[in-house]
Coordinates of C-alpha atoms in Angstrom, one line a residue:
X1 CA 67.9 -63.8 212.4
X2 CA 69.2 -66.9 214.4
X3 CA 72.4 -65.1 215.4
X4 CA 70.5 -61.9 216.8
X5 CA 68.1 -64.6 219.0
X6 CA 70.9 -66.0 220.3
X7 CA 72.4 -62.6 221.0
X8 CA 69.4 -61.4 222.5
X9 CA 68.5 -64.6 224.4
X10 CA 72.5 -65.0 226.0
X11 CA 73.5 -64.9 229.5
X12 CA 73.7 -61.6 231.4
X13 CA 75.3 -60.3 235.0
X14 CA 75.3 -56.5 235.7
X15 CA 76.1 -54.0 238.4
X16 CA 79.8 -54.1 238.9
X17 CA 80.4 -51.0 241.8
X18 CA 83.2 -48.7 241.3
X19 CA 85.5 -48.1 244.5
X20 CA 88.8 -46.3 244.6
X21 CA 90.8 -46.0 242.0
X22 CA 94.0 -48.3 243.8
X23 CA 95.5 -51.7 241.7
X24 CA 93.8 -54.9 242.2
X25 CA 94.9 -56.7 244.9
X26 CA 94.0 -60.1 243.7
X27 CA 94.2 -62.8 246.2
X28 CA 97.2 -65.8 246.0
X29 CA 95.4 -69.0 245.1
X30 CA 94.2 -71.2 248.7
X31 CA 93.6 -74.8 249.5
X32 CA 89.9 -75.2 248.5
X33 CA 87.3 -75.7 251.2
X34 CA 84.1 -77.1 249.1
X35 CA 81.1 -75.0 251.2
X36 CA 77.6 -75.9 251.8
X37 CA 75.5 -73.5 252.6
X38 CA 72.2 -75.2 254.2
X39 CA 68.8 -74.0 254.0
X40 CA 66.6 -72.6 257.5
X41 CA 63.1 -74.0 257.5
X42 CA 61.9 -73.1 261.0
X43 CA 59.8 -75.5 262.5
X44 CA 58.6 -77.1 259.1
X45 CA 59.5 -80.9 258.0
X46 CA 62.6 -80.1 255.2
X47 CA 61.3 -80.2 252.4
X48 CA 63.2 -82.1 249.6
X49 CA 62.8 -80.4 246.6
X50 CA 64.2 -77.0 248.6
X51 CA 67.2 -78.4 250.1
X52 CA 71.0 -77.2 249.1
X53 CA 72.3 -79.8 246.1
X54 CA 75.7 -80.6 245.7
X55 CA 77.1 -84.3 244.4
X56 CA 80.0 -86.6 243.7
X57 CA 81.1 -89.4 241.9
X58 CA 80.6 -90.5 238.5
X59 CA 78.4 -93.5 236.3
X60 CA 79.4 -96.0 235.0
X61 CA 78.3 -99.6 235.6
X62 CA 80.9 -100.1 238.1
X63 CA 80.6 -96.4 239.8
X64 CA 78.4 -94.6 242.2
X65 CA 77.1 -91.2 241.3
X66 CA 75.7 -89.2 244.0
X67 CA 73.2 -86.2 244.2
X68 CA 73.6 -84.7 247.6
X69 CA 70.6 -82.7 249.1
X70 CA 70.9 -80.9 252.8
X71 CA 68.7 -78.5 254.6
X72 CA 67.5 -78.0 258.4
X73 CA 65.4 -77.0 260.9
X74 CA 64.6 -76.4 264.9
X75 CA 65.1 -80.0 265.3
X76 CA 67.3 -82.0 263.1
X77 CA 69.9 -82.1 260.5
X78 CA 68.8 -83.4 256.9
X79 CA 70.8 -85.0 254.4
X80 CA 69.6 -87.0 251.7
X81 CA 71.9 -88.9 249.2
X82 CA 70.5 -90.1 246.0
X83 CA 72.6 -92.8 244.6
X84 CA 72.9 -93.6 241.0
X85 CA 74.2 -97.1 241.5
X86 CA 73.6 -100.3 238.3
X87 CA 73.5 -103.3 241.1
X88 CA 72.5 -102.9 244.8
X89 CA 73.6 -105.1 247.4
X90 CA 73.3 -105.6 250.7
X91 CA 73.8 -108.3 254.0
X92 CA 70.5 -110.1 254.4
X93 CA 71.6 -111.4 258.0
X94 CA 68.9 -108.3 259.4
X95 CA 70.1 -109.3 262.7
X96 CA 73.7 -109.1 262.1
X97 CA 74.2 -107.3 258.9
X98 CA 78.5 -106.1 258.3
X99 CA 78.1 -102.8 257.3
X100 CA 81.6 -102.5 256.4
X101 CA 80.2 -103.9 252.7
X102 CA 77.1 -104.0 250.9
X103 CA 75.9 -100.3 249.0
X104 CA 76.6 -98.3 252.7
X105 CA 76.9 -94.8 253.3
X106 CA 78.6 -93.1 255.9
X107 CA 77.9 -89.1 257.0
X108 CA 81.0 -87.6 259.0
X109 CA 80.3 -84.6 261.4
X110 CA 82.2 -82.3 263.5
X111 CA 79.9 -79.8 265.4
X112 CA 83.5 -77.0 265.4
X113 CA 84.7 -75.0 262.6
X114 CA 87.6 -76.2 261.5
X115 CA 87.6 -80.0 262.1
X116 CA 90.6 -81.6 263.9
X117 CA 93.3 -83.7 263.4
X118 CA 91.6 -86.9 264.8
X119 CA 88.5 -88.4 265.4
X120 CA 87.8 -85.9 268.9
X121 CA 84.5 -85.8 270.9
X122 CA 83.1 -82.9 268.7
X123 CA 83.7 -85.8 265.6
X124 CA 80.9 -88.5 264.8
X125 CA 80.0 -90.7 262.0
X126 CA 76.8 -92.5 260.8
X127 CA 76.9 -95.7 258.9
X128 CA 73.8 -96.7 256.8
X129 CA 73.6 -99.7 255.0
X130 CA 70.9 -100.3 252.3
X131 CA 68.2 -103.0 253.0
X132 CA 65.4 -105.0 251.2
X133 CA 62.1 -105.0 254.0
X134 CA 64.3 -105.4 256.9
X135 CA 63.8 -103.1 260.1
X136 CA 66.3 -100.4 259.7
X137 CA 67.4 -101.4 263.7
X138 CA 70.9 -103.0 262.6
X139 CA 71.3 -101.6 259.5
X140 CA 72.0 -98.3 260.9
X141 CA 75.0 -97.4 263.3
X142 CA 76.8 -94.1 265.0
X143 CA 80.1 -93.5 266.2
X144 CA 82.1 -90.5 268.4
X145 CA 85.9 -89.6 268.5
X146 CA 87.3 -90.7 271.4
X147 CA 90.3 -87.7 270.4
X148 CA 92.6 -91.0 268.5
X149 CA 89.5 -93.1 266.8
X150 CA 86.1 -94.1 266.5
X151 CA 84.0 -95.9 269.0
X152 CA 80.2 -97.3 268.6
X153 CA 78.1 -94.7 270.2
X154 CA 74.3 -94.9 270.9
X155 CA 74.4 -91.3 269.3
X156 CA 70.3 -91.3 268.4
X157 CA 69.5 -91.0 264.3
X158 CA 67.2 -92.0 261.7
X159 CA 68.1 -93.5 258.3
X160 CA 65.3 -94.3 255.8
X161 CA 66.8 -96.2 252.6
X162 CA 64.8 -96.8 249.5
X163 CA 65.9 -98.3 246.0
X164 CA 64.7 -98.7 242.1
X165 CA 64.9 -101.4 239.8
X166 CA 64.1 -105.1 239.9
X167 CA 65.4 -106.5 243.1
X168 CA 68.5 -106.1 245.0
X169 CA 71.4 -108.7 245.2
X170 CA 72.0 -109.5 241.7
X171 CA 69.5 -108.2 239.6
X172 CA 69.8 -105.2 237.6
X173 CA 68.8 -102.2 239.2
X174 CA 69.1 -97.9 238.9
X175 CA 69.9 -97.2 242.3
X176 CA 69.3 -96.2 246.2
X177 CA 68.3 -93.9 248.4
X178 CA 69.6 -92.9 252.1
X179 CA 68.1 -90.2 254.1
X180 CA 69.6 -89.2 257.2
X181 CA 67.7 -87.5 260.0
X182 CA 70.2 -86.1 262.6
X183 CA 68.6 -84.7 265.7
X184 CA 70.9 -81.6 267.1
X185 CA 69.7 -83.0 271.0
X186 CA 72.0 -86.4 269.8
X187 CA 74.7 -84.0 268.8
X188 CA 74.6 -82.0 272.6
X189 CA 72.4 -79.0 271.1
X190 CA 69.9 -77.5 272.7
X191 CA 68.7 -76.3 268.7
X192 CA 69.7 -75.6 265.3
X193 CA 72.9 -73.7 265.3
X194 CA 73.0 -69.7 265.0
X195 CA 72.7 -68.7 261.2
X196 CA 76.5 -68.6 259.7
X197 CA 77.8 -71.4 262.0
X198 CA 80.0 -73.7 260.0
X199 CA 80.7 -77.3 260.7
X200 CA 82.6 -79.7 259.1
X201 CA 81.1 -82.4 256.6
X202 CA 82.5 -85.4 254.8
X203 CA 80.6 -88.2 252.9
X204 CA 81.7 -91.8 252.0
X205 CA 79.7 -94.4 249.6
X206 CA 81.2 -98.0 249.7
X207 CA 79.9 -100.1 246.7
X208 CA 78.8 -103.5 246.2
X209 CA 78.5 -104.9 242.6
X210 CA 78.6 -108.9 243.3
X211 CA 78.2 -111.7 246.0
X212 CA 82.2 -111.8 246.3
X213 CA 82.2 -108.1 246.9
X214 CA 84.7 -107.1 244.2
X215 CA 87.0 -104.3 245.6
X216 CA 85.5 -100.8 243.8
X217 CA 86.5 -97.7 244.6
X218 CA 85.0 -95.7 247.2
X219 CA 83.4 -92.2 246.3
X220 CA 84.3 -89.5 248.7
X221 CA 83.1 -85.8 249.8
X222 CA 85.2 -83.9 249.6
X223 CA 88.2 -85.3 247.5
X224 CA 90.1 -84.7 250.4
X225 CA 88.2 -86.4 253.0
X226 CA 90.0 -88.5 255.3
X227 CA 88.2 -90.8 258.0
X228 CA 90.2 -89.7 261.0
X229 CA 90.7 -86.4 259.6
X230 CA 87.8 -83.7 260.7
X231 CA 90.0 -81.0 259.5
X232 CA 89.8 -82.2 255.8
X233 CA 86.3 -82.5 255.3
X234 CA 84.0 -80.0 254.2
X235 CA 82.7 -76.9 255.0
X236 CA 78.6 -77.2 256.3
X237 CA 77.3 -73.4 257.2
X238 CA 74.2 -73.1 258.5
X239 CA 71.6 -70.6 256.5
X240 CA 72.2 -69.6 252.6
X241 CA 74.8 -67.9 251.2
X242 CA 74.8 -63.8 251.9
X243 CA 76.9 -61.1 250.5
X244 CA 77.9 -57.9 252.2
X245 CA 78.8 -55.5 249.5
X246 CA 81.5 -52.8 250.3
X247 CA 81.1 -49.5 250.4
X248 CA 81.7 -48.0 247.1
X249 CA 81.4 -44.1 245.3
X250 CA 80.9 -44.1 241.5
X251 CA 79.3 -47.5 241.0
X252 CA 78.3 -48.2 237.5
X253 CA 77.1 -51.2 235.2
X254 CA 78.7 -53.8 233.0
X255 CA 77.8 -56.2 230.8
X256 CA 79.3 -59.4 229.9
X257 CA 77.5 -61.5 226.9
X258 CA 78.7 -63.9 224.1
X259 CA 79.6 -61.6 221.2
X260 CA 79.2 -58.1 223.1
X261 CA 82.3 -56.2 222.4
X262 CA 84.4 -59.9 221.6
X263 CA 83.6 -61.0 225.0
X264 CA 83.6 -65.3 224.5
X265 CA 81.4 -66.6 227.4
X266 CA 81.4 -70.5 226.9
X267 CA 79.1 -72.8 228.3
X268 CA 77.9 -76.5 228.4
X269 CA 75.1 -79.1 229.0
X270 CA 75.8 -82.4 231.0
X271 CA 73.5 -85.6 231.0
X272 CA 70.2 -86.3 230.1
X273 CA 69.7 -82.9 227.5
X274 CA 66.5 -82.3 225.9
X275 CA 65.5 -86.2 225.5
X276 CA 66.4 -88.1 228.3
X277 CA 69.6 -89.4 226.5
X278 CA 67.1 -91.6 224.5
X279 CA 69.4 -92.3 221.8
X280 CA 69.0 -96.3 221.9
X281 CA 72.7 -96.3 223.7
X282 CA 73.5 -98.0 227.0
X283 CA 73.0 -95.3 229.6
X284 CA 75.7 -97.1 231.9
X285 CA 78.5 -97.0 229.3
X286 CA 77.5 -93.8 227.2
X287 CA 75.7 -91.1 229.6
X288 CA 78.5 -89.9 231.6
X289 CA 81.0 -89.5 228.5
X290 CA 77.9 -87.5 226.6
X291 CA 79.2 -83.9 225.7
X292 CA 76.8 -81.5 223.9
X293 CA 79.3 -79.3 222.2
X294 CA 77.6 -76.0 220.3
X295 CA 74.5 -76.6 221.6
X296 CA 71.9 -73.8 221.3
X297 CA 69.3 -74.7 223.8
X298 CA 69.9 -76.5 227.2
X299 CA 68.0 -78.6 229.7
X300 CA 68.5 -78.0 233.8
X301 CA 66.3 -81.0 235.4
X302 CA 66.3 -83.4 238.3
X303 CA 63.8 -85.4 240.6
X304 CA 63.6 -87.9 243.1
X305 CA 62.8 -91.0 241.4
X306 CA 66.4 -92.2 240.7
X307 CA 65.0 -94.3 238.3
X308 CA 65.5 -91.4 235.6
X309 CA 69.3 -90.3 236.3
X310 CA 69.2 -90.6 232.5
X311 CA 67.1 -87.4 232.2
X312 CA 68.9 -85.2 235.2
X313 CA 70.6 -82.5 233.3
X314 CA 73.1 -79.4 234.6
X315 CA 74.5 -76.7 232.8
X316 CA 77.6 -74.6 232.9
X317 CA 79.0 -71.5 232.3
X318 CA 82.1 -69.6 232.2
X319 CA 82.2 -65.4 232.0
X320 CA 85.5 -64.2 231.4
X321 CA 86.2 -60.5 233.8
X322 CA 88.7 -59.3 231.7
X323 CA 87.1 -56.2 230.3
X324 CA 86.4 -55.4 233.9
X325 CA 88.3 -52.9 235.4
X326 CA 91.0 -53.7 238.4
X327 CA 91.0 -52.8 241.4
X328 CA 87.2 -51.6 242.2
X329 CA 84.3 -53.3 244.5
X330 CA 81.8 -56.0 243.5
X331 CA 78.3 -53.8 243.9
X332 CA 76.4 -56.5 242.8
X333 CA 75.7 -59.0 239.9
X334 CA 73.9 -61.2 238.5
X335 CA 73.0 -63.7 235.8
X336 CA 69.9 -63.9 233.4
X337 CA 69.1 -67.0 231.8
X338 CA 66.0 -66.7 229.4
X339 CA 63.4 -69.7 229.9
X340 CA 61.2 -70.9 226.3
X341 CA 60.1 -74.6 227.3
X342 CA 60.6 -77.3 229.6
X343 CA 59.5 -81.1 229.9
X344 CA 55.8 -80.5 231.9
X345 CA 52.4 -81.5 230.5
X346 CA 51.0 -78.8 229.0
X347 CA 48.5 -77.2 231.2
X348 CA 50.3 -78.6 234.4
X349 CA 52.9 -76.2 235.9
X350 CA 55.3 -77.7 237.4
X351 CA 58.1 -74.7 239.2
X352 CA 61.5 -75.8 239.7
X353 CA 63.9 -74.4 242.5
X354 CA 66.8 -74.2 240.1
X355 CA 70.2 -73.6 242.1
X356 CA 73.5 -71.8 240.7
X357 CA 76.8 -72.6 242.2
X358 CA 80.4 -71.3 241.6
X359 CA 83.0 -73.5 240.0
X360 CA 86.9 -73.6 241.0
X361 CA 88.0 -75.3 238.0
X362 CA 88.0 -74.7 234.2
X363 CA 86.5 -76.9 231.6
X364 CA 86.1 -77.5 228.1
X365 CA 83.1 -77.1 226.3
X366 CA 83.8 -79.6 223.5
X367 CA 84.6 -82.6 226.0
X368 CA 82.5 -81.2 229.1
X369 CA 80.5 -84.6 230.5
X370 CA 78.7 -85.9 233.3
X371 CA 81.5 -87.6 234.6
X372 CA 84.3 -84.9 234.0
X373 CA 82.8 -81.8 234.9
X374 CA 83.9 -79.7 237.8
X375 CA 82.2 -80.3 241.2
X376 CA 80.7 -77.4 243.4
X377 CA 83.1 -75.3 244.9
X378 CA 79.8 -73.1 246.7
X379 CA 76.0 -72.6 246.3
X380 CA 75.3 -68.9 245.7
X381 CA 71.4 -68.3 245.1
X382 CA 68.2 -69.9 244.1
X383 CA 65.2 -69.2 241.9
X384 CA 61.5 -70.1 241.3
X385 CA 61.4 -71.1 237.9
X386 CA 58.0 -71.7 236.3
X387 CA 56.7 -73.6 233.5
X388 CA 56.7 -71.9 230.2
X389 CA 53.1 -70.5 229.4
X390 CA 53.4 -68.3 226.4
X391 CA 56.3 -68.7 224.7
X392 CA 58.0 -66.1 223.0
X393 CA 60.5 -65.6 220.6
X394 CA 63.5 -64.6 223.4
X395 CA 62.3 -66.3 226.0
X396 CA 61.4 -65.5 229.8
X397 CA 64.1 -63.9 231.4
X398 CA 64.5 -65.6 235.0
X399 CA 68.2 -64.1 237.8
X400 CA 69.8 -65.4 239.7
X401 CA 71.8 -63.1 242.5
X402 CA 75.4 -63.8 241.9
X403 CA 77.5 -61.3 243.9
X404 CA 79.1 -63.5 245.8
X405 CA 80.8 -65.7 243.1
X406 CA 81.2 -62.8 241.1
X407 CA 83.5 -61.5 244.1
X408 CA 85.8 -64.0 244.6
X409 CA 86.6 -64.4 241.1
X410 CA 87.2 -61.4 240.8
X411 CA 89.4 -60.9 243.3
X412 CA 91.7 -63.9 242.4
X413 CA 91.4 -63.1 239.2
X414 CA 89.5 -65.7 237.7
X415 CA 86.7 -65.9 235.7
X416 CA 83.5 -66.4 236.7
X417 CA 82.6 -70.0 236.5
X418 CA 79.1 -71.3 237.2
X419 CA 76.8 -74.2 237.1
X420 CA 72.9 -74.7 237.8
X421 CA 70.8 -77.6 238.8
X422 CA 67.6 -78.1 240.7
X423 CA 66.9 -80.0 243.9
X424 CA 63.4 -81.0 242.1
X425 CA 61.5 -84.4 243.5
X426 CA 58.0 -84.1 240.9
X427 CA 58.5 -85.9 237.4
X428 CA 58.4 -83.4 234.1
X429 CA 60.1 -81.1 235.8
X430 CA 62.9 -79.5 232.9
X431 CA 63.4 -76.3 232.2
X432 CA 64.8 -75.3 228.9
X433 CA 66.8 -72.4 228.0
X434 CA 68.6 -70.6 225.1
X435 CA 72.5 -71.2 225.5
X436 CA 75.1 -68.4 225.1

């Protein structure tokens, strides 16, 4: 009976279109561009628990992991990095501070598509350093390309840090916050860009663990960011992800699930699972080597007290396209993921945007971790995800729109590799599902 739940309760996408009958013309492999696609919300504030998520970096008690949250509107640009960080330091000269130490952050933008070589006028950067009760004044500072470096610029922006734990400069601590307000008049714009303009987008977290400032690594978006090099940063698009479908004769649906027809569809839970990681274990030292292989039911969950990185959870999943036929056109898909519990009072809904991204690179299910598991290659689609009122045996079935991903891996031949989170802020917020 346990097999047939899980059967019933496994991961589905559907509608694959049918175009001429010609052989696939599967695409040679490219130098990945990580894309963001950043959410539109008119003339409201951006609202943090709807913004794009993405992150980088891994924890340890010497690392910085960082959840990455972006959206806009008519006004400004918002990012907001949420820093899982075990000692936070920073210059107490509030005057004076050197940002080139201390737990600082630094956002890179170029306002053209592809980036360029150097540090050009289209290029600027925003240092933020973190800070106990001090005005933010000197703790904050923007620079412009001058087309060969950077130069201090009085390019207008707002950064509001925050922090949890017990006190900053020695004492123990779970980590910082940095929010970055960008106005698009300090970046020459008369408004938000047009829906589907990209820009380029890099990220840089210098950490502090000591008064000596012991060398530790920097944690870079993306893994090929370079400083003085737009053209290697990311990929920032303006508006979420859209799908034109082609035009196809003949479509007709398939089915990929675990067991259907020996189809193997693997997947994987990283972080905080069902229980926080409450297993008496040192979260610094244990939580991001934590793999949940063969596990039957899954947690997604995040918020913004950073305070609880020990409860965020993601989870992956890998579809293999195989039984699909070559050479046709991607109608449509899209993924089912069946819903029987979650971490909220009782009584108490508490909806969670939960996000699904594509994946470029493979994992392993048996040593799949926080630390180790692949990083978003693109945001696809969202859905409202309620709390669980009447459970049932199989679950509530919740979609997510995955054409797009479903797409490109099928055109370079790949399978379809996917992994969900949520942008949450409120506390209780997990969402628990039956695994493949």
């Amino acid at each position: 009976y346990k097999r047939q739940i899980l059967m019933f309760t496994a991961l589905f996408w559907s509608s694959l279109g049918l175009g001429h009958p010609s052989k696939s013309t599967a695409k040679a492999a490219s130098a990945l561009v990580r894309r963001i696609n950043a959410p539109y919300f008119g003339n409201a504030a951006v609202p943090f628990n709807q913004t794009a998520i993405f992150w980088f970096g891994s924890v340890s008690s010497a690392d910085n992991y960082i959840d990455v949250r972006v959206g806009y509107n008519n006004s400004e640009l918002y990012i907001d990095l949420h820093i899982v960080d075990r000692y936070v330091w920073y210059d107490p000269n509030a005057k004076a501070p050197n940002l080139t130490k201390g737990d600082t952050a630094t956002v890179f933008l170029s306002t053209t598509q592809n980036g360029s070589n150097g540090p050009d006028q289209n290029a600027y950067k925003f240092v933020a350093q973190v800070d106990w009760y001090q005005p933010r004044t000197h703790y904050q500072q923007a620079y412009r390309g001058n087309g060969s470096t950077w130069v201090a610029s009085p390019v207008a922006f707002n950064a509001v840090s925050g922090w949890r734990g017990t006190g900053l400069n020695g004492k123990e601590d779970s980590g910082w916050t940095m929010t970055y307000h960008i106005p698009f008049s300090s970046l020459g714009k008369g408004g938000s860009p047009a829906q589907g303009t990209p820009w380029k987008l890099g990220i840089k977290v210098h950490n502090q663990d000591n008064a000596s400032d012991t060398p530790l690594s920097l944690k870079w978006w993306p893994e090929t960011e370079n400083d003085m090099t737009p053209s290697s940063w990311g990929a920032l698009v303006f508006g979420l992800s859209t799908y034109q479908a082609p035009q196809t004769t003949n479509n007709a649906p398939y089915t990929i699930r675990n067991g259907l027809n020996n189809q193997v569809v693997t997947d994987g839970m990283v972080g905080g699972s069902l229980g926080c990681y409450n297993k008496g274990l040192n979260r610094w030292t244990g939580l991001g080597g934590q793999s949940y292989p063969g596990a039957t039911r899954v947690n997604i969950q995040n918020e913004w007290d950073i305070s609880d990185w020990n409860c965020f959870s993601k989870f992956y999943i890998s579809f293999p396209l195989t039984s699909l036929p070559t050479g046709k056109g991607v109608v449509s898909a899209k993924v089912t993921l069946r819903e029987y519990g979650g971490s909220g009072t009782k009584g108490k809904p508490t909806p969670s945007l939960i996000q699904v991204a594509s994946v470029n690179e493979g994992w392993n299910p048996a040593t799949l971790a926080w630390n180790n598991a692949p990083l978003v290659k693109e945001n696809i689609s969202r859905t409202v995800v309620n709390t669980v009122s009447d459970p049932t045996p199989y679950g509530q079935p919740y979609s997510w729109d995955v054409s797009k991903a479903l797409a490109d891996a099928y055109a370079t031949g790949q399978p379809l590799r996917l992994v969900f989170y949520s942008s949450d802020s409120a506390y209780n917020t997990g969402k628990y599902f039956f695994s493949s």
